[in-house]
C-alpha positions as a Markdown table, in Angstrom:
| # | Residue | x | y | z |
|---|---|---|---|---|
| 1 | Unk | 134.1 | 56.4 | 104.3 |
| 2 | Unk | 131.0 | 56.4 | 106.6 |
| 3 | Unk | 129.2 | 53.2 | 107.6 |
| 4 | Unk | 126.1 | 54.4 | 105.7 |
| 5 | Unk | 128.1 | 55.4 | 102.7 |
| 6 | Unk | 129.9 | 51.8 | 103.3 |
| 7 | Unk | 126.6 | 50.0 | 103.3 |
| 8 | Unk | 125.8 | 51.3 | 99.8 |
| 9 | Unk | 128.8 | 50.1 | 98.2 |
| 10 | Unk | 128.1 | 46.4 | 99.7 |
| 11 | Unk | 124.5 | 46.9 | 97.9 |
| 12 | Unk | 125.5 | 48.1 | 94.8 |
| 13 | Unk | 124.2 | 46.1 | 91.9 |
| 14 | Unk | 124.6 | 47.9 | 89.5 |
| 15 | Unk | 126.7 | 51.3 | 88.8 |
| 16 | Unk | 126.3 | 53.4 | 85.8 |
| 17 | Unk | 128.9 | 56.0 | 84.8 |
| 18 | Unk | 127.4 | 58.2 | 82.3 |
| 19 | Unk | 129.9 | 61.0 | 79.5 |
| 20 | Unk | 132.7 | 58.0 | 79.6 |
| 21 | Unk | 134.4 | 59.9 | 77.4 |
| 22 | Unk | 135.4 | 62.4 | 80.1 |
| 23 | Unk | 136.6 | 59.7 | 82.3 |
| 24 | Unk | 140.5 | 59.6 | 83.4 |
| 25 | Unk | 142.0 | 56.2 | 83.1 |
| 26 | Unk | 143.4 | 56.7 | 87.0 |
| 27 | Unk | 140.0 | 57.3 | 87.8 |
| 28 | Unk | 138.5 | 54.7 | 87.1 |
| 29 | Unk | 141.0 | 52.6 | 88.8 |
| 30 | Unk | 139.8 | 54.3 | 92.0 |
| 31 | Unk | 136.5 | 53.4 | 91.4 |
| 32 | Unk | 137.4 | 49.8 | 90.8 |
| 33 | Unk | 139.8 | 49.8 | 93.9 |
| 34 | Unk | 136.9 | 51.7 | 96.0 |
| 35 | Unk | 135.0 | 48.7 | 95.2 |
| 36 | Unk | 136.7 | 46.0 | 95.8 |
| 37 | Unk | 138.2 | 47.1 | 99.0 |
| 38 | Unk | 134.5 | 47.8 | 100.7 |
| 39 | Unk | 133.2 | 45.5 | 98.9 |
| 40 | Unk | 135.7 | 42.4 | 100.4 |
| 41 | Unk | 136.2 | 41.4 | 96.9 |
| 42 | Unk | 139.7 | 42.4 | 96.1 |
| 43 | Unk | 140.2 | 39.8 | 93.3 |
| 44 | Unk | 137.1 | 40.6 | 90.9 |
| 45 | Unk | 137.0 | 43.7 | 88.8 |
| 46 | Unk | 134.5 | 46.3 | 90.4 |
| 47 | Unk | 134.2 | 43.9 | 93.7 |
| 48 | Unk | 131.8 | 42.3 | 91.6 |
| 49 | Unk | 129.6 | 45.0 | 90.6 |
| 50 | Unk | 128.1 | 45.0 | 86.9 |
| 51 | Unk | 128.9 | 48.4 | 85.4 |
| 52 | Unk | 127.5 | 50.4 | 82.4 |
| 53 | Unk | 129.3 | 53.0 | 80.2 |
| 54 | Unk | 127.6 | 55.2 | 78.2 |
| 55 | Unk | 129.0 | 57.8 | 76.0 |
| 56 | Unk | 130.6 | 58.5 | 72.9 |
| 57 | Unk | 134.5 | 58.5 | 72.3 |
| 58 | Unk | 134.2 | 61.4 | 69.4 |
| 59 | Unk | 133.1 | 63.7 | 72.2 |
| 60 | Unk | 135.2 | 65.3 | 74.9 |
| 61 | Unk | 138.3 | 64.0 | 76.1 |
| 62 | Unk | 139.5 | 63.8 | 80.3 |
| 63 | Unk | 140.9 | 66.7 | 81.8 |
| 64 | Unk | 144.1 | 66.5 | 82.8 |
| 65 | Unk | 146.5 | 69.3 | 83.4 |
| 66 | Unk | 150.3 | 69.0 | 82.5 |
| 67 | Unk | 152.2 | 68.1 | 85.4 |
| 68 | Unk | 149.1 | 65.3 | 85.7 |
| 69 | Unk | 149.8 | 64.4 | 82.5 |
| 70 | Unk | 153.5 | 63.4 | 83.1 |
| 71 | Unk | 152.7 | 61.5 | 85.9 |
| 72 | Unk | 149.8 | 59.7 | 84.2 |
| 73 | Unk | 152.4 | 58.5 | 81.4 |
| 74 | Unk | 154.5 | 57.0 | 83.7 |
| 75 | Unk | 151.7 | 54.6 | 84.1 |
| 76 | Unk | 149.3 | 54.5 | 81.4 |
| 77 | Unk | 148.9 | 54.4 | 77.7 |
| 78 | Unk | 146.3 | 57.1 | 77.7 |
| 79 | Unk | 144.3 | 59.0 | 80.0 |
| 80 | Unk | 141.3 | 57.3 | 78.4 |
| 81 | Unk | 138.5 | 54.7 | 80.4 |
| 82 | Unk | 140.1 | 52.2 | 78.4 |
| 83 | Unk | 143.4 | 53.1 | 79.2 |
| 84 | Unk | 142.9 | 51.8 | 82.8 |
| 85 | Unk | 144.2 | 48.6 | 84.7 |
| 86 | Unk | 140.6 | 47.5 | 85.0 |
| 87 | Unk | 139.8 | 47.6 | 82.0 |
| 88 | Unk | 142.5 | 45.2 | 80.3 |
| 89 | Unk | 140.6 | 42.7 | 82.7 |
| 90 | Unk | 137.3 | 43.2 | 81.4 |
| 91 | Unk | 136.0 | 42.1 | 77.9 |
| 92 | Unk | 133.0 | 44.7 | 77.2 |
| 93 | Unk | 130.2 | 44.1 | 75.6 |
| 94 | Unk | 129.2 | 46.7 | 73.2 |
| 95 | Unk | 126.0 | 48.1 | 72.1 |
| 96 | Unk | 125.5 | 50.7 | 70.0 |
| 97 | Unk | 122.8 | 53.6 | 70.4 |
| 98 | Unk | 121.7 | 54.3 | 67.0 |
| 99 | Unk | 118.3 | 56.6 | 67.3 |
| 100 | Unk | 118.9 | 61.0 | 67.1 |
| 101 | Unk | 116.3 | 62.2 | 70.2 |
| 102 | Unk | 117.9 | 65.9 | 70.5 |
| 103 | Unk | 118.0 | 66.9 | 66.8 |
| 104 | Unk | 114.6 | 65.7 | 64.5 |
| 105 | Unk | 116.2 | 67.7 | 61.3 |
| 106 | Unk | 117.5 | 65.0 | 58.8 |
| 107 | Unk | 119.9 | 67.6 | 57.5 |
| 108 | Unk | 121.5 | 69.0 | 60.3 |
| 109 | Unk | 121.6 | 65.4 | 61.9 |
| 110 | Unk | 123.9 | 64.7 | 59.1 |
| 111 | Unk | 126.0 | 67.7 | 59.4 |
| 112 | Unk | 126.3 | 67.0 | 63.0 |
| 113 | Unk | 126.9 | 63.0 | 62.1 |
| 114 | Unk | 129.6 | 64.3 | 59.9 |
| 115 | Unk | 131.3 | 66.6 | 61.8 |
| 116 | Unk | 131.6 | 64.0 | 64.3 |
| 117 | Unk | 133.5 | 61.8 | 62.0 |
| 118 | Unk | 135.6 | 64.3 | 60.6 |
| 119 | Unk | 134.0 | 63.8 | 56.9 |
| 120 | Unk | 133.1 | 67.5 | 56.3 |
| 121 | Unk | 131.6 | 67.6 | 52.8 |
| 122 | Unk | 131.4 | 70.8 | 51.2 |
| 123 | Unk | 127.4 | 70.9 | 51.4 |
| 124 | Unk | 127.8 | 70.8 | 55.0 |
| 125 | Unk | 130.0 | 73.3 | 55.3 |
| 126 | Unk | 128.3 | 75.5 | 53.0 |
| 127 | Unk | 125.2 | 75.1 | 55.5 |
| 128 | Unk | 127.3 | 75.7 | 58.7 |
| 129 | Unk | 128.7 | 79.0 | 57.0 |
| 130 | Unk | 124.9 | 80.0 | 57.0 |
| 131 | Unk | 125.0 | 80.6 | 60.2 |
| 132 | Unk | 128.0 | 82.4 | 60.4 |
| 133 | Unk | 127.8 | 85.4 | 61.8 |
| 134 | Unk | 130.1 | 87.5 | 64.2 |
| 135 | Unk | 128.1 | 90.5 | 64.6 |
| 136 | Unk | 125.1 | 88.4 | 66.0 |
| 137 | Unk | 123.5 | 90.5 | 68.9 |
| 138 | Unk | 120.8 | 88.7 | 70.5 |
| 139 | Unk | 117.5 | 90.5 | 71.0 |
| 140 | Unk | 116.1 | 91.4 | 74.7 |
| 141 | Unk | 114.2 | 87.8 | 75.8 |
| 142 | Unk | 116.4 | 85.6 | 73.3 |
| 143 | Unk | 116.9 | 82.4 | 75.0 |
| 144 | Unk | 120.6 | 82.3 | 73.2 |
| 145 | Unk | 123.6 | 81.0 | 75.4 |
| 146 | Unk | 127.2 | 81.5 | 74.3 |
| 147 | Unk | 129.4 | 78.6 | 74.4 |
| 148 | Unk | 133.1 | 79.5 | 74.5 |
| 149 | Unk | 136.4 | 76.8 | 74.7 |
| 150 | Unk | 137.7 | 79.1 | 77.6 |
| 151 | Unk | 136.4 | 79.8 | 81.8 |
| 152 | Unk | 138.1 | 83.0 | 81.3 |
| 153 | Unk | 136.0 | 84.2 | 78.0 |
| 154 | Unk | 132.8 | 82.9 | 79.7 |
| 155 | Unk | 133.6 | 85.0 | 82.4 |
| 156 | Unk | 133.8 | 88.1 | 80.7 |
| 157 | Unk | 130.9 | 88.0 | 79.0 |
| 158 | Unk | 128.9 | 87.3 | 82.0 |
| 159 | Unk | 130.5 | 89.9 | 83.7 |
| 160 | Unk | 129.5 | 92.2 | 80.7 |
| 161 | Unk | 126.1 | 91.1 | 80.5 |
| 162 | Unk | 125.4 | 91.4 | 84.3 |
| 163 | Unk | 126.8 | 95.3 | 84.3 |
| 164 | Unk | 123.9 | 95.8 | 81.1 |
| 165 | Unk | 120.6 | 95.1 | 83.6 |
| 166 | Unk | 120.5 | 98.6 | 85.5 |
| 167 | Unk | 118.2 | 96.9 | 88.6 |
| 168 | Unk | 119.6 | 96.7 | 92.3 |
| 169 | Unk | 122.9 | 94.1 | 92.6 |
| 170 | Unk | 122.9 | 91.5 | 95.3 |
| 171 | Unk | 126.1 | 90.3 | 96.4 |
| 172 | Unk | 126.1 | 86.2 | 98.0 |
| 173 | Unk | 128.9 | 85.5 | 100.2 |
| 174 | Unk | 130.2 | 81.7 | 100.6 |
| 175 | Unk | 130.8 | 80.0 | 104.1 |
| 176 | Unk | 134.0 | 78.0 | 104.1 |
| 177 | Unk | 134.9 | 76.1 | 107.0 |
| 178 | Unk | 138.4 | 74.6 | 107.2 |
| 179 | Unk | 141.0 | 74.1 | 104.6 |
| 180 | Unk | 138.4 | 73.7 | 101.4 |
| 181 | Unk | 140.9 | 73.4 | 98.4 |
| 182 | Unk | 141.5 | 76.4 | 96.8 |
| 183 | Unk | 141.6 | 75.0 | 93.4 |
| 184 | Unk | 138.5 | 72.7 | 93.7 |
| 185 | Unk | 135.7 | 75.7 | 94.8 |
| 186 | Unk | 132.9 | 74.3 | 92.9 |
| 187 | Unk | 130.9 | 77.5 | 92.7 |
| 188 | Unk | 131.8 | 81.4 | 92.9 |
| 189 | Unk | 132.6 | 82.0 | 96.3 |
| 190 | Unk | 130.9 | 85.7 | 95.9 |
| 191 | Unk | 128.5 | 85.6 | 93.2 |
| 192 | Unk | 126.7 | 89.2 | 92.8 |
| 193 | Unk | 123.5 | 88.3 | 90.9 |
| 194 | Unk | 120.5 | 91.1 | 90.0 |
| 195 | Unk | 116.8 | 90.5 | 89.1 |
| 196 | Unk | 116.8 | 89.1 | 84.9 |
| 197 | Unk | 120.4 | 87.1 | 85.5 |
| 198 | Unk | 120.0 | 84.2 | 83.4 |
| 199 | Unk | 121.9 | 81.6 | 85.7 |
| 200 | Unk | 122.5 | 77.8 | 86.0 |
| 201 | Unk | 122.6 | 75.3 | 88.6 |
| 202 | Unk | 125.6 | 73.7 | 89.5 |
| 203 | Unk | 124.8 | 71.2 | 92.2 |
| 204 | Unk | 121.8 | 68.4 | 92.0 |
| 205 | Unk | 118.8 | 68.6 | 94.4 |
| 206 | Unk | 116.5 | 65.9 | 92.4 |
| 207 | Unk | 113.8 | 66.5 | 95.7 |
| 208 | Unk | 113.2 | 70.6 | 94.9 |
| 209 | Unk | 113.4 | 70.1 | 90.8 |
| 210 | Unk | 116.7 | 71.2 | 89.6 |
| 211 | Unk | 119.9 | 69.4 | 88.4 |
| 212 | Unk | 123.7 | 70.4 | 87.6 |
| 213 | Unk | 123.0 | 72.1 | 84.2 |
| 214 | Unk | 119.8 | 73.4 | 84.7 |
| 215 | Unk | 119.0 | 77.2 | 83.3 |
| 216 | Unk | 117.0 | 79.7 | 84.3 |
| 217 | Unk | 116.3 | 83.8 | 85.5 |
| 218 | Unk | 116.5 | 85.3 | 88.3 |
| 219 | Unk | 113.2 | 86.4 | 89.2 |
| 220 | Unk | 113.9 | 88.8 | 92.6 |
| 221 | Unk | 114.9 | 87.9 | 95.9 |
| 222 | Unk | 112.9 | 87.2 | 98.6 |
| 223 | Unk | 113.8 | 87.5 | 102.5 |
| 224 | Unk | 113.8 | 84.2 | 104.7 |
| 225 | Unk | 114.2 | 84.5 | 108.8 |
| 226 | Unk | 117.2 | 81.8 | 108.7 |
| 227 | Unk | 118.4 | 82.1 | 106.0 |
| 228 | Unk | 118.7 | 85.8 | 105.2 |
| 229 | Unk | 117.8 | 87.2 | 101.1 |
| 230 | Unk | 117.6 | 83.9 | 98.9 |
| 231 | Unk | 117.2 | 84.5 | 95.0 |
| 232 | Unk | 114.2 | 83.8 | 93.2 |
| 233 | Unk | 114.8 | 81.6 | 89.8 |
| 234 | Unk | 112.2 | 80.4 | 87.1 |
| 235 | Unk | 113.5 | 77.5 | 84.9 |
| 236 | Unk | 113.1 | 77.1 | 81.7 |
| 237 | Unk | 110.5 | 74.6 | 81.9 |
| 238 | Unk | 108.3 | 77.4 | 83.9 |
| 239 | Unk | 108.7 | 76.0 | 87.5 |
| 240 | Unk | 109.2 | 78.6 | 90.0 |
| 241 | Unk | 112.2 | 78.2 | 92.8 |
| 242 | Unk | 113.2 | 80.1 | 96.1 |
| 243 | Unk | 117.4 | 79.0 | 95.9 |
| 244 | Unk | 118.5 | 77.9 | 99.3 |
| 245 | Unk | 122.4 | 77.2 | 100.0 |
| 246 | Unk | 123.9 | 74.0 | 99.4 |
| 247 | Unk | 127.1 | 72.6 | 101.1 |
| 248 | Unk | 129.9 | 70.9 | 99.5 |
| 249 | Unk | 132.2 | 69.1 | 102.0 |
| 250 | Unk | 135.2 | 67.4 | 102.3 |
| 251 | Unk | 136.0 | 64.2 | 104.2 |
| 252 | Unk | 139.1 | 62.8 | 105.7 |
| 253 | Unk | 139.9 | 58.7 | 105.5 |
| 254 | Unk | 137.9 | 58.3 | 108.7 |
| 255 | Unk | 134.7 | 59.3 | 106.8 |
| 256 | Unk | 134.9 | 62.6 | 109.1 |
| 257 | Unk | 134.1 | 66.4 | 107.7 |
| 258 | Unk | 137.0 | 68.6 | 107.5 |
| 259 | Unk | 135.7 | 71.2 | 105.2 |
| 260 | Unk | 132.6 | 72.8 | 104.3 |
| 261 | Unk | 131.9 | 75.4 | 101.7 |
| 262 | Unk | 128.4 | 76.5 | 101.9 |
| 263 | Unk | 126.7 | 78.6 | 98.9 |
| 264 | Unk | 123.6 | 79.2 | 96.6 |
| 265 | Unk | 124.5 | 76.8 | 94.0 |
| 266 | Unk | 124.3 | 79.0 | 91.0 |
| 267 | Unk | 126.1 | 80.8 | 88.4 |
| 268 | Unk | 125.7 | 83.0 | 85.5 |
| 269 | Unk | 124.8 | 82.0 | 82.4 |
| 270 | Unk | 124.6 | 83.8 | 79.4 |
| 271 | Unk | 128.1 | 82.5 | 78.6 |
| 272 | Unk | 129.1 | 79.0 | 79.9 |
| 273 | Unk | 132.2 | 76.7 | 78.3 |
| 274 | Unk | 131.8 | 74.3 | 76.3 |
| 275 | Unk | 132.9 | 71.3 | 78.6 |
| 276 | Unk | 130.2 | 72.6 | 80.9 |
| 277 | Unk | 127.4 | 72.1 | 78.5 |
| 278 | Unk | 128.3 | 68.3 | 77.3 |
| 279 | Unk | 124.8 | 66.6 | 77.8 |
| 280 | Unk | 122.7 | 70.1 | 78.0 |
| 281 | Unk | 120.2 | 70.7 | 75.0 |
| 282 | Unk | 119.8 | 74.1 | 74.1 |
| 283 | Unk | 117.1 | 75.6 | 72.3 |
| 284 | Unk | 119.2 | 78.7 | 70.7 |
| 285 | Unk | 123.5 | 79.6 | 71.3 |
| 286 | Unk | 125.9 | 81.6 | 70.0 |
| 287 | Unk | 129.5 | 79.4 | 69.4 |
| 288 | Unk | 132.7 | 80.8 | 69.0 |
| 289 | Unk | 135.2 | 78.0 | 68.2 |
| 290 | Unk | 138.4 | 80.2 | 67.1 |
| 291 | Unk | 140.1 | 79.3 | 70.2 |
| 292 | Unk | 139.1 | 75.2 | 70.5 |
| 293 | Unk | 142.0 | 73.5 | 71.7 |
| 294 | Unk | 140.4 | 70.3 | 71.5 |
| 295 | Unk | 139.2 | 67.7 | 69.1 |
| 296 | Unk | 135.5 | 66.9 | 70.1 |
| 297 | Unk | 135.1 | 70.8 | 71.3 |
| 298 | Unk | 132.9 | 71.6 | 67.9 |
| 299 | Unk | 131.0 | 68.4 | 67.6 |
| 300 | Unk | 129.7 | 68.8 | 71.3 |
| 301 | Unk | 129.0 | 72.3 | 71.2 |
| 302 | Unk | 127.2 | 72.1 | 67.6 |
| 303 | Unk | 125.2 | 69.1 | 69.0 |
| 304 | Unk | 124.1 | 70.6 | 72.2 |
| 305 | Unk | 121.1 | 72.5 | 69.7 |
| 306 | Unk | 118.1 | 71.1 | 68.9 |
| 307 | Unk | 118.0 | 72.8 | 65.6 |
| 308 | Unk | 120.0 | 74.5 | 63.0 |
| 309 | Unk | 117.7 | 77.7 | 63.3 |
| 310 | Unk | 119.3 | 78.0 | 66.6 |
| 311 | Unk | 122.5 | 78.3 | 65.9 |
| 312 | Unk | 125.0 | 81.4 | 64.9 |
| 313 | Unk | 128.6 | 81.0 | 64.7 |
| 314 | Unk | 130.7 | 83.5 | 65.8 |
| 315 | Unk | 133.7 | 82.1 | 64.6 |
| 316 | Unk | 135.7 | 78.8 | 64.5 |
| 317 | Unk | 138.6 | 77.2 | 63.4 |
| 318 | Unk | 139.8 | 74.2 | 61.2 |
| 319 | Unk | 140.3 | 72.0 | 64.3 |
| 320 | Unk | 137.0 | 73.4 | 65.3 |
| 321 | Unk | 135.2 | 70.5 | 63.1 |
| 322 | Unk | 137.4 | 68.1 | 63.6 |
């Protein structure tokens, strides 16, 4: 770790780790370890440093894939936060968020409160299959996004969507330097984009105004002398932005850069998963939750709406609302 990077960690007051829910048990006991090593403080939880959680255990659960899975048993309970070593150290203090910011609708934020708690009552349901409908085809201009439970199905229909808008494609090539793992590419590494792509950032840049999550069009394309064709996006919230490259790198234990993958930091959007859009609000979205393979997947894509009105179901299953 570099010495500026060290010098942080010393600092740190206070940390705040934000979607707990989505937090692996193992790493969290990196963070802690992290912490305490840099920190010179190897006997306290966290080196000493006060930390936060905030989220909400009825949401999404931590990724883990199979063969991460077996190992992870061999030395947890769970893959949960509170599944770590850490955290059998630690006595939390709780506080409970109480107050609905997203949703102002009484009814739906008891559909929603419901769904969450897996105490469907047949009212609810009845409302939910008013918005059931899986011939929905948005009108030109909607602002509807597609949640789906699978990259692959998102995929498709972006592909689908893109091959509809008949203006000139622009192909945007990534540079990768070194040996940038395969299976962590956090963006496309050719993303062909054409003027009225509805896309989404997928890399902070708090300085020019957009953040992971972030939605928007693609406006056209505009030439720069270093850079070569950059595309054109306006957010939702109106603001206009000429999309420079961003780099993603890799470091070694020395704190050195190994490998570099350097890219415009969006993708398209009119379809996006559903684990992609925990803590997004959304105006309007179609859901199809016949293939959740989750518990959590319905509550958090239900919830990501502001409204009822803005919801049609495509289709979903019985472990869809649970």
């Amino acid at each position: 770790m570099r010495s500026n990077q060290q010098q942080v960690l010393r600092e740190l007051e206070l940390l705040v780790i934000d979607e707990i829910s989505m937090v692996r048990a193992d790493v969290l006991d990196a963070i802690d370890t992290v912490l305490r090593h840099y920190r010179r403080r190897d006997s306290v939880p966290f080196g000493g440093v006060q930390v936060i959680f905030i989220g909400d255990m009825f949401q999404l659960s931590p990724v883990a894939k199979r063969d991460e899975l077996q190992i992870l048993r061999s030395f947890y309970e769970g893959v949960h936060f509170f599944n770590s070593h850490v955290m059998q150290q630690i006595p939390l203090v709780y506080i409970e968020l109480n107050k609905v910011f997203r949703q102002k609708n009484a009814d739906f934020i008891q559909i929603l409160d419901e769904v969450r708690r897996n105490q469907l009552t047949p009212e609810s349901i009845a409302k939910l299959h008013s918005a059931y409908n899986p011939d929905f085809v948005p009108k030109k201009g909607d602002t509807y996004v597609t949640l789906t439970t699978h990259n692959n199905k998102a995929d498709l229909i972006n592909s689908a969507e893109l091959k509809k808008i008949k203006g000139k494609s622009h192909l945007f090539s990534a540079t990768i330097t070194g040996s940038f793992p395969r299976g962590g590419y956090p963006v496309e590494t050719e993303l062909e984009l054409k003027k009225g792509a509805k896309v989404m950032f997928v890399k902070n840049n708090f300085d020019l105004g957009f953040i992971n999550g972030s939605m928007g069009e693609v406006i056209g394309f505009e030439e720069d002398d270093q850079l070569g064709l950059l595309p054109k996006v306006r957010l939702t919230d109106g603001n206009e932005l000429l999309v420079e490259p961003e780099t993603w790198s890799v470091d070694n234990d020395a704190g050195k850069t190994i490998a570099s993958l350097q890219q415009v930091p969006l993708r398209l959007a009119w379809a996006i998963t559903i684990h992609k859009s925990q803590g997004m609000t959304l105006e309007a979205a179609e859901i199809n939750l016949t293939h959740t393979f989750e518990k959590g997947q319905g509550y958090v894509a239900l919830s990501r709406l502001k409204s009822i009105d803005g919801l049609r179901l495509l289709g979903f299953n019985a472990q869809a609302l649970e």
